[in-house]
Amino acid sequence: MPVLYLVIPCYNEEAVLPETVKQLTEKLRAMQADGLIGPASRMLLVDDGSKDKTWTLIERFSAENTFVSGLKLAHNRGHQNALMAGLMTAKDKADCVISLDADLQDDIGVLDDFMVKFNEGCDVVYGVRNKRETDTFFKRTTAQGFYRFMKALGVDVVYNHADYRLMSRRALEALSEYREVNLFLRGIVPLIGYRSDYVYYDRHERFAGESKYPLKKMISFALDGITSFSVKPLKMISSLGILVSLLSVIGLLYALVSHFCGFTVVGWTAIVSSIWLLGGIQLLCIGVVGGYIGKIYSEVKARPRYRIEALVKHGNPAADQEN
Ligand code: UDP
Ligand code: MG
């Protein structure tokens, strides 16, 4: 029976943690009874440098509840880093992990579905939200706009998938090879490329406490996602430069005509045409520099170049032994 670890980043979650642990304990117990997971399965609560009583609670739960383990980060490093710390800790102990939020927004009723897909041989199972009704109109539209923009930039992200996800041990091994500092797991995991599937669920309201993702963090997370996965914005500068340079030629002609027809004051033509032309050339040059920076950026990340999924040998195994 596979050992499952639930990895849960927690930042100032004292209000919600007792209920989360209670519900997840019941769930894990039921899954064990159903023969879906092995006896060593548990939840790993990662305290992301909380300032409230989160860690005290985690210590207490782990003392009295065999299903609870805790991991404490020295500082608040943000959701993605806390998640990564949990995943990398669970990697050597579990056959598979499922990451979820501490606030019970991710429906734990579908945990069984994740395990069924895992038992069918999937290495990654993405939790995808059916609807986003529980989100505010603003969050819903900005999030959808973001997914579309990422797709337009050629980045492979799963639509309406947050970080509710199952990963097998070998998917975690693969993930550990991505050494980038600015983590955007939703973009990295699809790059791993092993067999994957989806589980659909309804996202609930936060059970208690407040969102730890204010607008500022959300914007910086979205920008991280874009700049960590695409150099298209850099390339766009070149295209913009070419466009402005071409437009400047039209502007130049207009300025010259105005000059010779005597519509303008003295000096305007030279000033205006040099602004247009130089603006275009400058953008073009920045674009060229951007092209090289883009190359440095992908080299510095040193992502693994390929991953071998399986190895097959020609002929039957017996023939191999004869050689
Ligand atoms: N979180 C974290 N570190 C942070 C911010 C958030 O570990 O710096 C955790 C938080 O405790 C929760 C999850 O990330 O388990 C998602 O955060 P939240 O529910 O506040 O975000 P929202 O659902 O509002 O987008
Ligand atoms: Mg939440």
GROMACS .gro file of C-alpha atoms in nm, residues 50-253:
model
  204
   50SER     CA    1   0.452   3.218   1.132
   51LYS     CA    2   0.427   3.494   1.386
   52ASP     CA    3   0.127   3.352   1.571
   53LYS     CA    4   0.088   3.023   1.760
   54THR     CA    5   0.098   2.802   1.448
   55TRP     CA    6   0.421   2.624   1.546
   56THR     CA    7   0.312   2.570   1.908
   57LEU     CA    8  -0.004   2.409   1.773
   58ILE     CA    9   0.190   2.192   1.528
   59GLU     CA   10   0.419   2.073   1.808
   60ARG     CA   11   0.121   1.988   2.023
   61PHE     CA   12  -0.061   1.803   1.744
   62SER     CA   13   0.246   1.603   1.651
   63ALA     CA   14   0.292   1.498   2.015
   64GLU     CA   15  -0.062   1.369   2.051
   65ASN     CA   16  -0.155   1.263   1.695
   66THR     CA   17   0.042   0.994   1.510
   67PHE     CA   18  -0.080   1.132   1.177
   68VAL     CA   19   0.095   1.468   1.224
   69SER     CA   20   0.453   1.569   1.148
   70GLY     CA   21   0.581   1.925   1.148
   71LEU     CA   22   0.853   2.118   0.972
   72LYS     CA   23   0.948   2.469   1.073
   73LEU     CA   24   1.113   2.720   0.843
   74ALA     CA   25   1.336   2.977   1.007
   75HIS     CA   26   1.180   3.270   0.819
   76ASN     CA   27   0.870   3.343   0.618
   77ARG     CA   28   0.979   3.236   0.267
   78GLY     CA   29   0.640   3.240   0.097
   79HIS     CA   30   0.395   2.970   0.000
   80GLN     CA   31   0.596   2.822  -0.289
   81ASN     CA   32   0.918   2.786  -0.092
   82ALA     CA   33   0.737   2.643   0.210
   83LEU     CA   34   0.569   2.393  -0.020
   84MET     CA   35   0.900   2.298  -0.180
   85ALA     CA   36   1.059   2.248   0.163
   86GLY     CA   37   0.775   2.014   0.256
   87LEU     CA   38   0.789   1.824  -0.073
   88MET     CA   39   1.163   1.772  -0.053
   89THR     CA   40   1.135   1.651   0.307
   90ALA     CA   41   0.856   1.409   0.218
   91LYS     CA   42   1.037   1.285  -0.095
   92ASP     CA   43   1.246   1.021   0.080
   93LYS     CA   44   0.969   0.898   0.305
   94ALA     CA   45   0.658   0.880   0.090
   95ASP     CA   46   0.554   0.699  -0.227
   96CYS     CA   47   0.343   0.997  -0.319
   97VAL     CA   48   0.256   1.337  -0.180
   98ILE     CA   49  -0.045   1.561  -0.214
   99SER     CA   50   0.002   1.932  -0.152
  100LEU     CA   51  -0.290   2.133  -0.024
  101ASP     CA   52  -0.365   2.457   0.157
  102ALA     CA   53  -0.415   2.478   0.531
  103ASP     CA   54  -0.746   2.664   0.508
  104LEU     CA   55  -0.961   2.371   0.385
  105GLN     CA   56  -1.041   2.552   0.060
  106ASP     CA   57  -0.925   2.247  -0.132
  107ASP     CA   58  -1.199   1.985  -0.105
  108ILE     CA   59  -1.049   1.691   0.087
  109GLY     CA   60  -1.332   1.469  -0.034
  110VAL     CA   61  -1.142   1.411  -0.359
  111LEU     CA   62  -0.825   1.279  -0.191
  112ASP     CA   63  -0.944   0.925  -0.275
  113ASP     CA   64  -0.970   1.020  -0.644
  114PHE     CA   65  -0.607   1.134  -0.639
  115MET     CA   66  -0.502   0.796  -0.497
  116VAL     CA   67  -0.708   0.605  -0.753
  117LYS     CA   68  -0.527   0.791  -1.034
  118PHE     CA   69  -0.194   0.729  -0.864
  119ASN     CA   70  -0.268   0.357  -0.841
  120GLU     CA   71  -0.352   0.364  -1.211
  121GLY     CA   72   0.005   0.473  -1.276
  122CYS     CA   73  -0.006   0.854  -1.287
  123ASP     CA   74   0.299   1.040  -1.157
  124VAL     CA   75   0.128   1.377  -1.137
  125VAL     CA   76  -0.240   1.442  -1.070
  126TYR     CA   77  -0.361   1.802  -1.092
  127GLY     CA   78  -0.655   1.922  -0.885
  128VAL     CA   79  -0.863   2.146  -1.110
  129ARG     CA   80  -1.141   2.371  -0.983
  130ASN     CA   81  -1.482   2.325  -1.136
  131LYS     CA   82  -1.598   2.680  -1.074
  132ARG     CA   83  -1.453   2.982  -0.908
  133GLU     CA   84  -1.770   3.102  -0.744
  134THR     CA   85  -1.615   3.133  -0.400
  135ASP     CA   86  -1.357   3.381  -0.532
  136THR     CA   87  -1.435   3.750  -0.562
  137PHE     CA   88  -1.513   3.881  -0.911
  138PHE     CA   89  -1.177   4.058  -0.912
  139LYS     CA   90  -0.975   3.749  -0.818
  140ARG     CA   91  -1.165   3.535  -1.067
  141THR     CA   92  -1.115   3.765  -1.365
  142THR     CA   93  -0.752   3.849  -1.289
  143ALA     CA   94  -0.671   3.479  -1.239
  144GLN     CA   95  -0.836   3.382  -1.567
  145GLY     CA   96  -0.663   3.667  -1.749
  146PHE     CA   97  -0.336   3.542  -1.607
  147TYR     CA   98  -0.388   3.184  -1.729
  148ARG     CA   99  -0.474   3.314  -2.077
  149PHE     CA  100  -0.170   3.540  -2.085
  150MET     CA  101   0.058   3.252  -1.980
  151LYS     CA  102  -0.087   3.034  -2.256
  152ALA     CA  103  -0.035   3.315  -2.509
  153LEU     CA  104   0.329   3.332  -2.403
  154GLY     CA  105   0.359   2.961  -2.473
  155VAL     CA  106   0.387   2.853  -2.109
  156ASP     CA  107   0.224   2.521  -2.029
  157VAL     CA  108   0.006   2.581  -1.722
  158VAL     CA  109  -0.302   2.382  -1.623
  159TYR     CA  110  -0.609   2.603  -1.635
  160ASN     CA  111  -0.771   2.662  -1.294
  161HIS     CA  112  -0.517   2.448  -1.115
  162ALA     CA  113  -0.359   2.593  -0.802
  163ASP     CA  114  -0.123   2.385  -0.592
  164TYR     CA  115  -0.363   2.103  -0.501
  165ARG     CA  116  -0.167   1.826  -0.664
  166LEU     CA  117  -0.039   1.472  -0.623
  167MET     CA  118   0.317   1.387  -0.714
  168SER     CA  119   0.484   1.048  -0.709
  169ARG     CA  120   0.827   0.995  -0.561
  170ARG     CA  121   0.990   0.992  -0.902
  171ALA     CA  122   0.813   1.315  -1.000
  172LEU     CA  123   0.954   1.467  -0.679
  173GLU     CA  124   1.300   1.340  -0.768
  174ALA     CA  125   1.261   1.516  -1.101
  175LEU     CA  126   1.136   1.832  -0.933
  176SER     CA  127   1.443   1.838  -0.710
  177GLU     CA  128   1.656   1.890  -1.021
  178TYR     CA  129   1.496   2.228  -1.089
  179ARG     CA  130   1.723   2.456  -0.899
  180GLU     CA  131   1.568   2.792  -0.971
  181VAL     CA  132   1.535   3.037  -0.688
  182ASN     CA  133   1.211   3.204  -0.799
  183LEU     CA  134   0.978   2.911  -0.770
  184PHE     CA  135   0.660   2.886  -0.973
  185LEU     CA  136   0.562   2.523  -0.921
  186ARG     CA  137   0.256   2.537  -1.146
  187GLY     CA  138   0.489   2.608  -1.435
  188ILE     CA  139   0.765   2.364  -1.340
  189VAL     CA  140   0.555   2.055  -1.271
  190PRO     CA  141   0.415   2.030  -1.628
  191LEU     CA  142   0.776   2.042  -1.754
  192ILE     CA  143   0.849   1.715  -1.573
  193GLY     CA  144   0.649   1.537  -1.835
  194TYR     CA  145   0.556   1.208  -1.672
  195ARG     CA  146   0.208   1.063  -1.706
  196SER     CA  147  -0.047   1.298  -1.555
  197ASP     CA  148  -0.420   1.330  -1.509
  198TYR     CA  149  -0.678   1.560  -1.350
  199VAL     CA  150  -0.914   1.547  -1.058
  200TYR     CA  151  -1.198   1.799  -1.051
  201TYR     CA  152  -1.320   1.960  -0.731
  202ASP     CA  153  -1.521   2.251  -0.595
  203ARG     CA  154  -1.325   2.508  -0.405
  204HIS     CA  155  -1.473   2.606  -0.071
  205GLU     CA  156  -1.458   2.930   0.122
  206ARG     CA  157  -1.163   2.966   0.357
  207PHE     CA  158  -1.268   2.786   0.678
  208ALA     CA  159  -1.131   3.052   0.917
  209GLY     CA  160  -0.873   3.331   0.927
  210GLU     CA  161  -0.781   3.564   0.642
  211SER     CA  162  -0.615   3.517   0.305
  212LYS     CA  163  -0.235   3.532   0.328
  213TYR     CA  164  -0.219   3.634  -0.037
  214PRO     CA  165  -0.289   4.006  -0.052
  215LEU     CA  166  -0.295   4.181  -0.391
  216LYS     CA  167   0.073   4.277  -0.369
  217LYS     CA  168   0.183   3.915  -0.321
  218MET     CA  169  -0.052   3.800  -0.597
  219ILE     CA  170   0.096   4.046  -0.846
  220SER     CA  171   0.451   3.953  -0.759
  221PHE     CA  172   0.360   3.582  -0.786
  222ALA     CA  173   0.208   3.638  -1.132
  223LEU     CA  174   0.512   3.837  -1.247
  224ASP     CA  175   0.740   3.561  -1.117
  225GLY     CA  176   0.540   3.312  -1.319
  226ILE     CA  177   0.578   3.514  -1.637
  227THR     CA  178   0.943   3.610  -1.602
  228SER     CA  179   1.051   3.262  -1.487
  229PHE     CA  180   0.896   3.087  -1.783
  230SER     CA  181   0.908   3.316  -2.080
  231VAL     CA  182   1.156   3.549  -2.247
  232LYS     CA  183   0.885   3.665  -2.485
  233PRO     CA  184   0.847   4.000  -2.305
  234LEU     CA  185   1.215   4.064  -2.385
  235LYS     CA  186   1.164   3.970  -2.746
  236MET     CA  187   0.858   4.193  -2.766
  237ILE     CA  188   1.086   4.492  -2.705
  238SER     CA  189   1.261   4.420  -3.038
  239SER     CA  190   0.929   4.399  -3.220
  240LEU     CA  191   0.816   4.721  -3.057
  241GLY     CA  192   1.145   4.882  -3.161
  242ILE     CA  193   1.096   4.781  -3.523
  243LEU     CA  194   0.740   4.911  -3.516
  244VAL     CA  195   0.839   5.245  -3.363
  245SER     CA  196   1.128   5.280  -3.610
  246LEU     CA  197   0.889   5.227  -3.903
  247LEU     CA  198   0.637   5.470  -3.759
  248SER     CA  199   0.915   5.722  -3.710
  249VAL     CA  200   0.984   5.716  -4.085
  250ILE     CA  201   0.621   5.816  -4.146
  251GLY     CA  202   0.652   6.080  -3.875
  252LEU     CA  203   0.972   6.201  -4.034
  253LEU     CA  204   0.805   6.241  -4.374
   0.00000   0.00000   0.00000
